[in-house]
mmCIF file of C-alpha atoms in Angstrom:
data_model
loop_
_atom_site.group_PDB
_atom_site.id
_atom_site.type_symbol
_atom_site.label_atom_id
_atom_site.label_comp_id
_atom_site.label_asym_id
_atom_site.label_seq_id
_atom_site.Cartn_x
_atom_site.Cartn_y
_atom_site.Cartn_z
ATOM 1 C CA MET H 138 -120.974 -78.197 130.317
ATOM 2 C CA LYS H 139 -118.089 -77.090 128.102
ATOM 3 C CA ILE H 140 -117.488 -77.081 124.358
ATOM 4 C CA ALA H 141 -114.766 -79.665 123.808
ATOM 5 C CA ASP H 142 -114.297 -79.693 120.032
ATOM 6 C CA PHE H 143 -115.423 -78.262 116.710
ATOM 7 C CA GLU H 144 -115.401 -79.212 113.041
ATOM 8 C CA THR H 145 -116.111 -77.327 109.832
ATOM 9 C CA PHE H 146 -117.696 -78.521 106.589
ATOM 10 C CA VAL H 147 -117.346 -76.735 103.234
ATOM 11 C CA VAL H 148 -119.985 -78.418 101.114
ATOM 12 C CA GLY H 149 -120.345 -77.987 97.357
ATOM 13 C CA ASN H 150 -123.945 -77.453 96.306
ATOM 14 C CA PRO H 151 -124.425 -79.420 93.070
ATOM 15 C CA PRO H 152 -126.444 -78.080 90.120
ATOM 16 C CA PRO H 153 -128.857 -76.391 89.992
ATOM 17 C CA HIS H 154 -127.065 -74.615 92.903
ATOM 18 C CA PHE H 155 -130.256 -73.265 94.521
ATOM 19 C CA GLY H 156 -129.069 -71.432 97.620
ATOM 20 C CA GLY H 157 -125.528 -70.758 96.391
ATOM 21 C CA ARG H 158 -122.410 -72.502 95.132
ATOM 22 C CA TYR H 159 -121.478 -73.894 98.536
ATOM 23 C CA PHE H 160 -122.579 -74.102 102.163
ATOM 24 C CA LEU H 161 -120.427 -73.528 105.273
ATOM 25 C CA PHE H 162 -121.359 -75.571 108.335
ATOM 26 C CA VAL H 163 -119.831 -75.648 111.811
ATOM 27 C CA LYS H 164 -120.213 -78.485 114.306
ATOM 28 C CA LEU H 165 -119.655 -77.999 118.046
ATOM 29 C CA VAL H 166 -119.314 -80.935 120.456
ATOM 30 C CA SER H 167 -119.801 -80.571 124.203
ATOM 31 C CA ASP H 168 -117.729 -82.468 126.760
ATOM 32 C CA ASP H 169 -120.686 -84.777 127.417
ATOM 33 C CA GLY H 170 -121.119 -85.580 123.722
ATOM 34 C CA ILE H 171 -123.984 -83.290 122.672
ATOM 35 C CA VAL H 172 -123.548 -82.075 119.082
ATOM 36 C CA GLY H 173 -124.766 -78.726 117.773
ATOM 37 C CA TYR H 174 -124.769 -77.545 114.163
ATOM 38 C CA GLY H 175 -124.639 -74.037 112.746
ATOM 39 C CA GLU H 176 -124.272 -72.432 109.339
ATOM 40 C CA VAL H 177 -122.254 -69.384 108.308
ATOM 41 C CA TYR H 178 -123.588 -67.144 105.536
ATOM 42 C CA CYS H 179 -120.509 -65.201 104.424
ATOM 43 C CA ALA H 180 -120.031 -64.124 100.809
ATOM 44 C CA THR H 181 -117.073 -61.780 101.151
ATOM 45 C CA PHE H 182 -114.176 -64.253 100.973
ATOM 46 C CA SER H 183 -113.592 -67.668 99.425
ATOM 47 C CA ALA H 184 -115.125 -70.602 101.254
ATOM 48 C CA HIS H 185 -111.830 -71.941 102.569
ATOM 49 C CA VAL H 186 -110.714 -68.556 103.855
ATOM 50 C CA VAL H 187 -113.966 -68.315 105.814
ATOM 51 C CA GLU H 188 -113.421 -71.878 107.028
ATOM 52 C CA ARG H 189 -110.114 -70.744 108.535
ATOM 53 C CA MET H 190 -111.880 -67.755 110.100
ATOM 54 C CA ILE H 191 -114.356 -70.109 111.771
ATOM 55 C CA ALA H 192 -111.507 -72.242 113.103
ATOM 56 C CA ASP H 193 -109.673 -69.183 114.435
ATOM 57 C CA VAL H 194 -112.731 -67.899 116.307
ATOM 58 C CA CYS H 195 -113.512 -71.358 117.705
ATOM 59 C CA GLU H 196 -109.949 -71.848 118.928
ATOM 60 C CA ARG H 197 -109.779 -68.396 120.529
ATOM 61 C CA HIS H 198 -113.247 -68.036 122.022
ATOM 62 C CA VAL H 199 -115.359 -71.180 121.814
ATOM 63 C CA VAL H 200 -113.512 -74.332 122.834
ATOM 64 C CA GLY H 201 -113.580 -74.574 126.614
ATOM 65 C CA GLY H 202 -116.547 -72.222 126.866
ATOM 66 C CA ASP H 203 -120.033 -72.881 128.199
ATOM 67 C CA PRO H 204 -122.589 -73.122 125.343
ATOM 68 C CA PHE H 205 -125.298 -71.788 127.691
ATOM 69 C CA ARG H 206 -123.423 -68.472 128.071
ATOM 70 C CA ILE H 207 -124.419 -67.263 124.633
ATOM 71 C CA GLU H 208 -124.484 -63.547 125.410
ATOM 72 C CA HIS H 209 -121.022 -63.786 126.999
ATOM 73 C CA LEU H 210 -119.638 -65.653 123.985
ATOM 74 C CA TRP H 211 -121.300 -63.201 121.593
ATOM 75 C CA ARG H 212 -119.739 -60.141 123.230
ATOM 76 C CA ASN H 213 -116.277 -61.708 123.339
ATOM 77 C CA VAL H 214 -116.345 -62.542 119.624
ATOM 78 C CA TYR H 215 -118.045 -59.283 118.617
ATOM 79 C CA GLY H 216 -115.330 -57.299 120.375
ATOM 80 C CA SER H 217 -112.522 -59.485 119.081
ATOM 81 C CA GLY H 218 -109.470 -57.578 117.866
ATOM 82 C CA TYR H 219 -110.830 -54.221 119.060
ATOM 83 C CA THR H 220 -113.928 -54.410 116.859
ATOM 84 C CA LEU H 221 -117.223 -53.796 118.708
ATOM 85 C CA ARG H 222 -118.937 -52.676 115.508
ATOM 86 C CA PRO H 223 -120.964 -54.352 112.750
ATOM 87 C CA ASP H 224 -118.439 -56.356 110.728
ATOM 88 C CA LEU H 225 -120.188 -58.548 108.167
ATOM 89 C CA SER H 226 -117.563 -61.288 107.940
ATOM 90 C CA LEU H 227 -116.897 -61.578 111.682
ATOM 91 C CA VAL H 228 -120.590 -61.453 112.547
ATOM 92 C CA SER H 229 -121.374 -64.085 109.904
ATOM 93 C CA VAL H 230 -118.864 -66.446 111.532
ATOM 94 C CA LEU H 231 -120.277 -65.587 114.954
ATOM 95 C CA SER H 232 -123.803 -66.299 113.686
ATOM 96 C CA GLY H 233 -123.015 -69.888 112.711
ATOM 97 C CA ILE H 234 -121.278 -70.575 116.023
ATOM 98 C CA GLU H 235 -124.128 -69.007 117.994
ATOM 99 C CA ILE H 236 -126.697 -71.136 116.157
ATOM 100 C CA ALA H 237 -124.695 -74.274 117.009
ATOM 101 C CA CYS H 238 -124.653 -73.262 120.683
ATOM 102 C CA TRP H 239 -128.432 -72.919 120.692
ATOM 103 C CA ASP H 240 -128.705 -76.353 119.088
ATOM 104 C CA ILE H 241 -126.662 -77.813 121.959
ATOM 105 C CA VAL H 242 -128.679 -75.933 124.586
ATOM 106 C CA GLY H 243 -131.997 -77.077 123.130
ATOM 107 C CA LYS H 244 -130.858 -80.695 123.041
ATOM 108 C CA ALA H 245 -129.463 -80.461 126.585
ATOM 109 C CA VAL H 246 -132.834 -79.351 127.996
ATOM 110 C CA GLY H 247 -134.976 -81.367 125.575
ATOM 111 C CA GLN H 248 -136.700 -78.377 123.952
ATOM 112 C CA PRO H 249 -136.904 -76.787 120.496
ATOM 113 C CA VAL H 250 -134.899 -73.570 120.402
ATOM 114 C CA TYR H 251 -138.030 -71.485 119.830
ATOM 115 C CA GLN H 252 -139.322 -72.555 123.250
ATOM 116 C CA LEU H 253 -136.202 -71.004 124.803
ATOM 117 C CA LEU H 254 -136.572 -67.721 122.902
ATOM 118 C CA GLY H 255 -140.074 -66.895 124.092
ATOM 119 C CA GLY H 256 -142.072 -69.943 123.069
ATOM 120 C CA ARG H 257 -144.112 -70.906 120.046
ATOM 121 C CA VAL H 258 -146.282 -68.137 118.633
ATOM 122 C CA HIS H 259 -147.068 -69.620 115.210
ATOM 123 C CA GLU H 260 -148.322 -73.148 114.533
ATOM 124 C CA ARG H 261 -147.284 -72.866 110.902
ATOM 125 C CA LEU H 262 -145.239 -70.378 108.896
ATOM 126 C CA ARG H 263 -146.351 -68.817 105.646
ATOM 127 C CA SER H 264 -143.589 -69.227 103.049
ATOM 128 C CA TYR H 265 -142.446 -67.897 99.682
ATOM 129 C CA THR H 266 -139.934 -68.949 97.069
ATOM 130 C CA TYR H 267 -137.964 -67.279 94.307
ATOM 131 C CA LEU H 268 -139.048 -68.217 90.814
ATOM 132 C CA TYR H 269 -136.107 -70.534 90.306
ATOM 133 C CA PRO H 270 -135.547 -72.121 86.896
ATOM 134 C CA SER H 271 -137.313 -75.431 86.465
ATOM 135 C CA GLU H 272 -135.589 -78.568 85.185
ATOM 136 C CA ARG H 273 -136.727 -77.758 81.648
ATOM 137 C CA ASP H 274 -134.950 -74.372 81.833
ATOM 138 C CA GLY H 275 -131.495 -75.932 82.212
ATOM 139 C CA PRO H 276 -129.486 -77.793 84.845
ATOM 140 C CA ASP H 277 -127.565 -74.871 86.377
ATOM 141 C CA ALA H 278 -129.039 -71.790 88.047
ATOM 142 C CA PHE H 279 -125.816 -69.878 87.358
ATOM 143 C CA GLU H 280 -126.177 -70.267 83.612
ATOM 144 C CA ALA H 281 -128.409 -67.929 81.607
ATOM 145 C CA ASN H 282 -131.681 -67.761 83.525
ATOM 146 C CA ARG H 283 -134.585 -67.010 81.209
ATOM 147 C CA VAL H 284 -136.988 -66.787 84.145
ATOM 148 C CA TYR H 285 -135.760 -63.229 84.759
ATOM 149 C CA SER H 286 -135.773 -62.106 81.137
ATOM 150 C CA ASP H 287 -139.061 -63.588 79.878
ATOM 151 C CA PRO H 288 -142.252 -62.320 81.581
ATOM 152 C CA GLY H 289 -144.335 -65.104 80.051
ATOM 153 C CA LEU H 290 -142.035 -67.840 81.354
ATOM 154 C CA ALA H 291 -141.900 -66.142 84.763
ATOM 155 C CA ALA H 292 -145.703 -66.062 84.880
ATOM 156 C CA GLN H 293 -145.817 -69.761 83.984
ATOM 157 C CA ARG H 294 -143.369 -70.563 86.801
ATOM 158 C CA ALA H 295 -145.399 -68.397 89.199
ATOM 159 C CA VAL H 296 -148.583 -70.315 88.375
ATOM 160 C CA GLU H 297 -146.762 -73.604 88.943
ATOM 161 C CA GLU H 298 -145.525 -72.488 92.371
ATOM 162 C CA VAL H 299 -148.951 -71.175 93.362
ATOM 163 C CA GLU H 300 -150.517 -74.471 92.284
ATOM 164 C CA ARG H 301 -148.020 -76.242 94.582
ATOM 165 C CA GLY H 302 -149.246 -74.127 97.484
ATOM 166 C CA PHE H 303 -147.142 -70.954 97.675
ATOM 167 C CA SER H 304 -149.114 -67.777 98.319
ATOM 168 C CA ALA H 305 -146.203 -65.485 97.441
ATOM 169 C CA VAL H 306 -143.404 -65.568 94.861
ATOM 170 C CA LYS H 307 -140.286 -63.418 94.398
ATOM 171 C CA PHE H 308 -138.513 -62.460 91.189
ATOM 172 C CA ASP H 309 -135.737 -60.091 90.149
ATOM 173 C CA PRO H 310 -135.968 -58.845 86.554
ATOM 174 C CA ALA H 311 -134.459 -55.373 87.113
ATOM 175 C CA GLY H 312 -131.044 -56.038 85.580
ATOM 176 C CA PRO H 313 -127.589 -56.952 86.913
ATOM 177 C CA TYR H 314 -126.290 -55.818 90.273
ATOM 178 C CA THR H 315 -122.796 -54.401 90.103
ATOM 179 C CA VAL H 316 -120.006 -53.012 92.251
ATOM 180 C CA TYR H 317 -120.849 -49.585 90.757
ATOM 181 C CA ASP H 318 -124.465 -49.439 92.029
ATOM 182 C CA GLY H 319 -126.659 -47.493 92.635
ATOM 183 C CA ARG H 320 -127.565 -46.290 89.212
ATOM 184 C CA MET H 321 -130.507 -44.952 87.238
ATOM 185 C CA PRO H 322 -132.526 -47.733 85.583
ATOM 186 C CA SER H 323 -132.948 -47.446 81.840
ATOM 187 C CA LEU H 324 -136.381 -47.059 80.299
ATOM 188 C CA ASP H 325 -136.050 -50.591 78.930
ATOM 189 C CA ALA H 326 -135.344 -51.983 82.422
ATOM 190 C CA ILE H 327 -138.329 -50.105 83.860
ATOM 191 C CA GLU H 328 -140.583 -51.379 81.097
ATOM 192 C CA LEU H 329 -139.387 -54.985 81.480
ATOM 193 C CA SER H 330 -139.979 -54.816 85.244
ATOM 194 C CA ARG H 331 -143.444 -53.336 84.700
ATOM 195 C CA ARG H 332 -144.349 -56.113 82.252
ATOM 196 C CA PHE H 333 -143.079 -58.733 84.718
ATOM 197 C CA VAL H 334 -145.281 -57.683 87.596
ATOM 198 C CA GLU H 335 -148.248 -57.008 85.318
ATOM 199 C CA THR H 336 -147.974 -60.385 83.551
ATOM 200 C CA ILE H 337 -147.485 -62.355 86.770
ATOM 201 C CA ARG H 338 -150.328 -60.482 88.496
ATOM 202 C CA GLU H 339 -152.627 -61.281 85.591
ATOM 203 C CA ALA H 340 -151.586 -64.964 85.754
ATOM 204 C CA VAL H 341 -152.012 -65.500 89.520
ATOM 205 C CA GLY H 342 -154.669 -62.895 90.286
ATOM 206 C CA THR H 343 -155.114 -62.344 94.001
ATOM 207 C CA SER H 344 -154.013 -65.881 94.904
ATOM 208 C CA ALA H 345 -150.432 -64.792 95.571
ATOM 209 C CA ASP H 346 -148.450 -61.781 96.695
ATOM 210 C CA LEU H 347 -145.718 -60.554 94.364
ATOM 211 C CA LEU H 348 -142.330 -59.800 95.924
ATOM 212 C CA PHE H 349 -140.211 -57.561 93.704
ATOM 213 C CA GLY H 350 -136.571 -58.353 94.434
ATOM 214 C CA THR H 351 -133.631 -56.093 93.730
ATOM 215 C CA HIS H 352 -130.137 -55.964 95.200
ATOM 216 C CA GLY H 353 -129.514 -52.286 95.865
ATOM 217 C CA GLN H 354 -129.078 -51.517 92.159
ATOM 218 C CA PHE H 355 -130.553 -48.027 92.117
ATOM 219 C CA THR H 356 -130.191 -44.490 93.322
ATOM 220 C CA ALA H 357 -133.153 -43.243 95.314
ATOM 221 C CA ALA H 358 -134.351 -41.240 92.296
ATOM 222 C CA GLY H 359 -134.060 -44.295 90.048
ATOM 223 C CA ALA H 360 -135.837 -46.548 92.536
ATOM 224 C CA ILE H 361 -138.716 -44.062 92.823
ATOM 225 C CA ARG H 362 -139.179 -44.048 89.044
ATOM 226 C CA LEU H 363 -139.172 -47.853 88.996
ATOM 227 C CA ALA H 364 -141.559 -48.114 91.955
ATOM 228 C CA ARG H 365 -144.140 -45.914 90.247
ATOM 229 C CA ALA H 366 -144.156 -48.289 87.277
ATOM 230 C CA LEU H 367 -144.791 -51.247 89.608
ATOM 231 C CA GLU H 368 -147.455 -49.731 91.859
ATOM 232 C CA PRO H 369 -150.534 -50.616 89.741
ATOM 233 C CA SER H 370 -149.850 -54.345 90.296
ATOM 234 C CA ASP H 371 -149.613 -53.837 94.089
ATOM 235 C CA PRO H 372 -146.499 -55.868 95.047
ATOM 236 C CA LEU H 373 -146.190 -56.837 98.707
ATOM 237 C CA TRP H 374 -142.709 -55.350 98.760
ATOM 238 C CA PHE H 375 -139.901 -53.626 96.861
ATOM 239 C CA GLU H 376 -136.726 -55.257 98.191
ATOM 240 C CA GLU H 377 -133.501 -53.321 98.887
ATOM 241 C CA PRO H 378 -134.127 -50.621 96.262
ATOM 242 C CA THR H 379 -130.921 -48.715 97.117
ATOM 243 C CA PRO H 380 -127.502 -49.845 98.378
ATOM 244 C CA PRO H 381 -127.445 -50.717 102.096
ATOM 245 C CA GLU H 382 -124.957 -48.097 103.366
ATOM 246 C CA ASN H 383 -127.331 -45.118 103.632
ATOM 247 C CA PRO H 384 -130.780 -45.734 105.160
ATOM 248 C CA ALA H 385 -131.716 -42.074 104.640
ATOM 249 C CA GLU H 386 -131.630 -42.571 100.866
ATOM 250 C CA MET H 387 -133.769 -45.701 101.123
ATOM 251 C CA ALA H 388 -136.175 -43.678 103.273
ATOM 252 C CA ARG H 389 -136.619 -41.260 100.360
ATOM 253 C CA VAL H 390 -137.938 -44.190 98.320
ATOM 254 C CA ALA H 391 -140.200 -45.381 101.150
ATOM 255 C CA ARG H 392 -141.785 -41.918 101.434
ATOM 256 C CA GLN H 393 -142.590 -41.729 97.726
ATOM 257 C CA THR H 394 -144.104 -45.126 96.968
ATOM 258 C CA SER H 395 -147.135 -47.054 98.160
ATOM 259 C CA ILE H 396 -145.141 -50.318 97.930
ATOM 260 C CA PRO H 397 -143.721 -51.440 101.300
ATOM 261 C CA ILE H 398 -139.913 -51.418 101.365
ATOM 262 C CA ALA H 399 -138.104 -54.565 102.572
ATOM 263 C CA THR H 400 -134.409 -54.754 103.409
ATOM 264 C CA GLY H 401 -131.850 -56.495 105.582
ATOM 265 C CA GLU H 402 -130.039 -59.395 103.913
ATOM 266 C CA ARG H 403 -126.751 -57.417 103.921
ATOM 267 C CA LEU H 404 -127.191 -55.901 107.385
ATOM 268 C CA VAL H 405 -125.721 -57.272 110.606
ATOM 269 C CA THR H 406 -126.559 -56.714 114.287
ATOM 270 C CA LYS H 407 -129.314 -54.723 115.911
ATOM 271 C CA HIS H 408 -127.318 -51.522 115.363
ATOM 272 C CA GLU H 409 -127.609 -51.536 111.565
ATOM 273 C CA PHE H 410 -131.269 -52.548 111.663
ATOM 274 C CA ALA H 411 -131.974 -49.811 114.215
ATOM 275 C CA ARG H 412 -130.706 -47.188 111.746
ATOM 276 C CA VAL H 413 -133.148 -48.483 109.121
ATOM 277 C CA LEU H 414 -136.045 -48.233 111.560
ATOM 278 C CA GLU H 415 -135.032 -44.804 112.850
ATOM 279 C CA ALA H 416 -134.873 -43.481 109.283
ATOM 280 C CA GLN H 417 -138.250 -45.092 108.455
ATOM 281 C CA ALA H 418 -136.507 -46.650 105.470
ATOM 282 C CA ALA H 419 -138.374 -49.977 105.538
ATOM 283 C CA SER H 420 -141.462 -51.547 107.082
ATOM 284 C CA ILE H 421 -140.329 -55.149 106.474
ATOM 285 C CA LEU H 422 -136.978 -56.320 107.848
ATOM 286 C CA GLN H 423 -135.174 -59.336 106.365
ATOM 287 C CA PRO H 424 -132.469 -60.510 108.776
ATOM 288 C CA ALA H 425 -130.498 -63.542 107.586
ATOM 289 C CA VAL H 426 -130.067 -65.511 110.815
ATOM 290 C CA ALA H 427 -126.802 -67.096 109.627
ATOM 291 C CA ARG H 428 -125.360 -63.615 109.016
ATOM 292 C CA CYS H 429 -127.064 -60.994 111.189
ATOM 293 C CA GLY H 430 -125.637 -62.237 114.508
ATOM 294 C CA GLY H 431 -127.507 -65.470 115.149
ATOM 295 C CA LEU H 432 -130.769 -66.381 116.797
ATOM 296 C CA LEU H 433 -130.683 -64.177 119.887
ATOM 297 C CA GLU H 434 -129.581 -61.152 117.867
ATOM 298 C CA ALA H 435 -132.374 -61.834 115.365
ATOM 299 C CA ARG H 436 -134.887 -61.808 118.239
ATOM 300 C CA LYS H 437 -133.492 -58.461 119.400
ATOM 301 C CA ILE H 438 -133.884 -57.102 115.863
ATOM 302 C CA ALA H 439 -137.471 -58.348 115.804
ATOM 303 C CA SER H 440 -138.163 -56.601 119.108
ATOM 304 C CA LEU H 441 -136.829 -53.318 117.728
ATOM 305 C CA ALA H 442 -139.062 -53.819 114.701
ATOM 306 C CA GLU H 443 -142.091 -54.364 116.958
ATOM 307 C CA ILE H 444 -141.603 -50.927 118.478
ATOM 308 C CA HIS H 445 -141.803 -49.400 114.980
ATOM 309 C CA HIS H 446 -144.696 -51.628 113.841
ATOM 310 C CA ALA H 447 -142.405 -53.260 111.285
ATOM 311 C CA GLN H 448 -142.608 -56.911 110.305
ATOM 312 C CA ILE H 449 -140.033 -59.674 109.927
ATOM 313 C CA ALA H 450 -139.433 -61.783 106.809
ATOM 314 C CA PRO H 451 -136.268 -63.856 107.431
ATOM 315 C CA HIS H 452 -133.974 -63.902 104.411
ATOM 316 C CA LEU H 453 -132.492 -67.190 103.207
ATOM 317 C CA TYR H 454 -130.062 -67.852 100.401
ATOM 318 C CA CYS H 455 -127.868 -70.596 101.790
ATOM 319 C CA GLY H 456 -128.187 -74.118 103.166
ATOM 320 C CA PRO H 457 -130.554 -76.176 105.307
ATOM 321 C CA ILE H 458 -129.044 -75.491 108.758
ATOM 322 C CA ALA H 459 -129.639 -71.763 108.234
ATOM 323 C CA ALA H 460 -133.158 -72.703 107.156
ATOM 324 C CA LEU H 461 -133.710 -74.605 110.409
ATOM 325 C CA ALA H 462 -132.500 -71.555 112.355
ATOM 326 C CA SER H 463 -134.844 -69.259 110.396
ATOM 327 C CA ILE H 464 -137.745 -71.543 111.234
ATOM 328 C CA GLN H 465 -136.903 -71.483 114.947
ATOM 329 C CA PHE H 466 -136.664 -67.692 114.858
ATOM 330 C CA ALA H 467 -139.907 -67.206 112.922
ATOM 331 C CA THR H 468 -141.873 -69.579 115.145
ATOM 332 C CA CYS H 469 -141.358 -67.440 118.258
ATOM 333 C CA THR H 470 -141.548 -63.993 116.600
ATOM 334 C CA PRO H 471 -144.874 -62.154 117.033
ATOM 335 C CA ASN H 472 -144.306 -59.756 114.114
ATOM 336 C CA PHE H 473 -143.298 -62.492 111.665
ATOM 337 C CA LEU H 474 -144.689 -61.948 108.158
ATOM 338 C CA ILE H 475 -143.368 -64.624 105.800
ATOM 339 C CA LEU H 476 -140.445 -67.059 105.495
ATOM 340 C CA GLU H 477 -138.123 -67.400 102.513
ATOM 341 C CA CYS H 478 -137.743 -70.998 101.325
ATOM 342 C CA ILE H 479 -135.571 -72.628 98.698
ATOM 343 C CA ARG H 480 -138.645 -73.922 96.893
ATOM 344 C CA ASP H 481 -140.033 -76.609 99.273
ATOM 345 C CA PHE H 482 -136.579 -77.555 100.647
ATOM 346 C CA GLY H 483 -136.394 -80.650 98.484
ATOM 347 C CA GLY H 484 -133.345 -81.768 96.505
ATOM 348 C CA PHE H 485 -129.921 -81.294 98.061
ATOM 349 C CA HIS H 486 -131.272 -79.329 101.025
ATOM 350 C CA ASP H 487 -133.344 -82.361 101.950
ATOM 351 C CA GLN H 488 -130.426 -84.761 101.426
ATOM 352 C CA LEU H 489 -128.221 -82.796 103.842
ATOM 353 C CA LEU H 490 -130.631 -83.217 106.760
ATOM 354 C CA THR H 491 -131.330 -86.292 108.867
ATOM 355 C CA HIS H 492 -135.006 -85.255 109.057
ATOM 356 C CA PRO H 493 -136.616 -83.189 106.288
ATOM 357 C CA ILE H 494 -138.145 -79.768 106.811
ATOM 358 C CA ARG H 495 -141.907 -80.205 106.823
ATOM 359 C CA TRP H 496 -143.473 -78.064 104.100
ATOM 360 C CA GLU H 497 -147.191 -78.412 103.418
ATOM 361 C CA GLU H 498 -149.333 -76.400 100.998
ATOM 362 C CA GLY H 499 -147.326 -73.224 101.269
ATOM 363 C CA PHE H 500 -146.529 -73.434 104.976
ATOM 364 C CA VAL H 501 -143.574 -74.707 106.989
ATOM 365 C CA ILE H 502 -144.616 -76.715 110.052
ATOM 366 C CA PRO H 503 -142.121 -76.160 112.913
ATOM 367 C CA SER H 504 -140.607 -79.299 114.405
ATOM 368 C CA ASP H 505 -141.197 -80.297 118.023
ATOM 369 C CA GLU H 506 -137.791 -81.986 118.205
ATOM 370 C CA PRO H 507 -135.181 -80.483 120.553
ATOM 371 C CA GLY H 508 -132.573 -78.041 119.302
ATOM 372 C CA LEU H 509 -132.927 -76.944 115.685
ATOM 373 C CA GLY H 510 -135.253 -79.839 114.887
ATOM 374 C CA SER H 511 -132.925 -81.798 112.600
ATOM 375 C CA GLU H 512 -129.214 -82.430 112.099
ATOM 376 C CA LEU H 513 -126.633 -82.312 109.361
ATOM 377 C CA ASP H 514 -126.168 -85.638 107.597
ATOM 378 C CA GLU H 515 -122.390 -85.677 107.816
ATOM 379 C CA THR H 516 -122.046 -88.568 105.380
ATOM 380 C CA VAL H 517 -123.707 -86.516 102.649
ATOM 381 C CA ALA H 518 -121.768 -83.388 103.609
ATOM 382 C CA ARG H 519 -118.411 -85.188 103.437
ATOM 383 C CA ALA H 520 -119.330 -86.707 100.072
ATOM 384 C CA HIS H 521 -119.715 -83.236 98.511
ATOM 385 C CA PRO H 522 -116.598 -81.188 99.360
ATOM 386 C CA TYR H 523 -116.213 -77.804 97.704
ATOM 387 C CA SER H 524 -112.782 -77.138 96.237
ATOM 388 C CA GLY H 525 -113.464 -74.060 94.114
ATOM 389 C CA GLU H 526 -112.404 -70.463 94.668
ATOM 390 C CA ALA H 527 -115.539 -68.661 93.490
ATOM 391 C CA LEU H 528 -117.454 -66.621 96.038
ATOM 392 C CA HIS H 529 -120.886 -67.638 97.274
ATOM 393 C CA LEU H 530 -122.342 -64.720 95.300
ATOM 394 C CA GLU H 531 -120.515 -62.437 92.870
ATOM 395 C CA MET H 532 -121.478 -59.015 91.536
ATOM 396 C CA GLN H 533 -120.782 -57.746 88.056
ATOM 397 C CA GLY H 534 -117.458 -55.880 88.092
ATOM 398 C CA THR H 535 -118.280 -53.305 85.408
ATOM 399 C CA PRO H 536 -120.978 -50.614 85.351
ATOM 400 C CA GLY H 537 -124.370 -51.917 84.286
ATOM 401 C CA GLU H 538 -125.177 -51.101 80.667
ATOM 402 C CA GLU H 539 -128.811 -51.598 79.876
#
């Protein structure tokens, strides 16, 4: 079997934009007509620049290759242009292509991908969601989001999600993330964060874990001060408290708080995750399958985590093909903890798939269908092209003033 052709899709995600402004999909077609889909989670360049990157890699390394030789393909792309080091943009492109190869392989042998990566471990997957704005809070998630400035409204949204079945919710009230981070949080930011976790804990009791999200905003000293304010409400994790470059600084936070540290959405390959584990910087790893290197690399990361008694909580802030890949990965991972969902994968995520992701009472039920378990609905994808120049995510360009 050979890969005969490829196609890319840059899909605009309509309001409320849950999961990002756009999604980047890649389609591979084998010479006997089997189609595989992948998704690229790359936020460093505009969507159409990344689309050209995908095309370049496919033309150089993928077309004419054997989709079963995933390790061979991975090494050729990873070393492309004298690289052989963690490069977020290149590895993101590689991740989407690798996922599409696994989709082809699973369909060729008539098995779900998780059966080829060690076999099913979990019959269902515990899930969590961000406290996204509801319809009454406005039509666009990129407009002013009161959910992260109003503890009472956040608690109301948390109760609503718990009543729908979620047993964990994530929120991020700690202020803007900027290109000048890390920084020291202000007393006002610490107090607002404390009131958030306290108010939500009071509202949901012990029926749900609280996941305190940040995006590397703080110095280690600042993160330690913030963590001590949060500890009485016993969050399940404190996410990425310091910037991702220096695991030793994050380890300082881990040593001085009772809250487990989670990190990984901005890390790629087993090498960067290994540094986190070696430094004892986190006990919960959050690889994004559509960015970290793909499904096989995610399994290698999970195996490294097993050695250190760390758990896996796949990160997801993109589209439904990446979600399908996360589900395959989680299903066969012994040290899986919890899966990030975009609410219950309804709305546009559901419209983009030929078969919906099965979410029931807080759990995702893995599909028994071959490959990733569903496919991209190309008619819907083509009907929503993205023509903008904004990045998938954008940080504030001036120092945070709180």
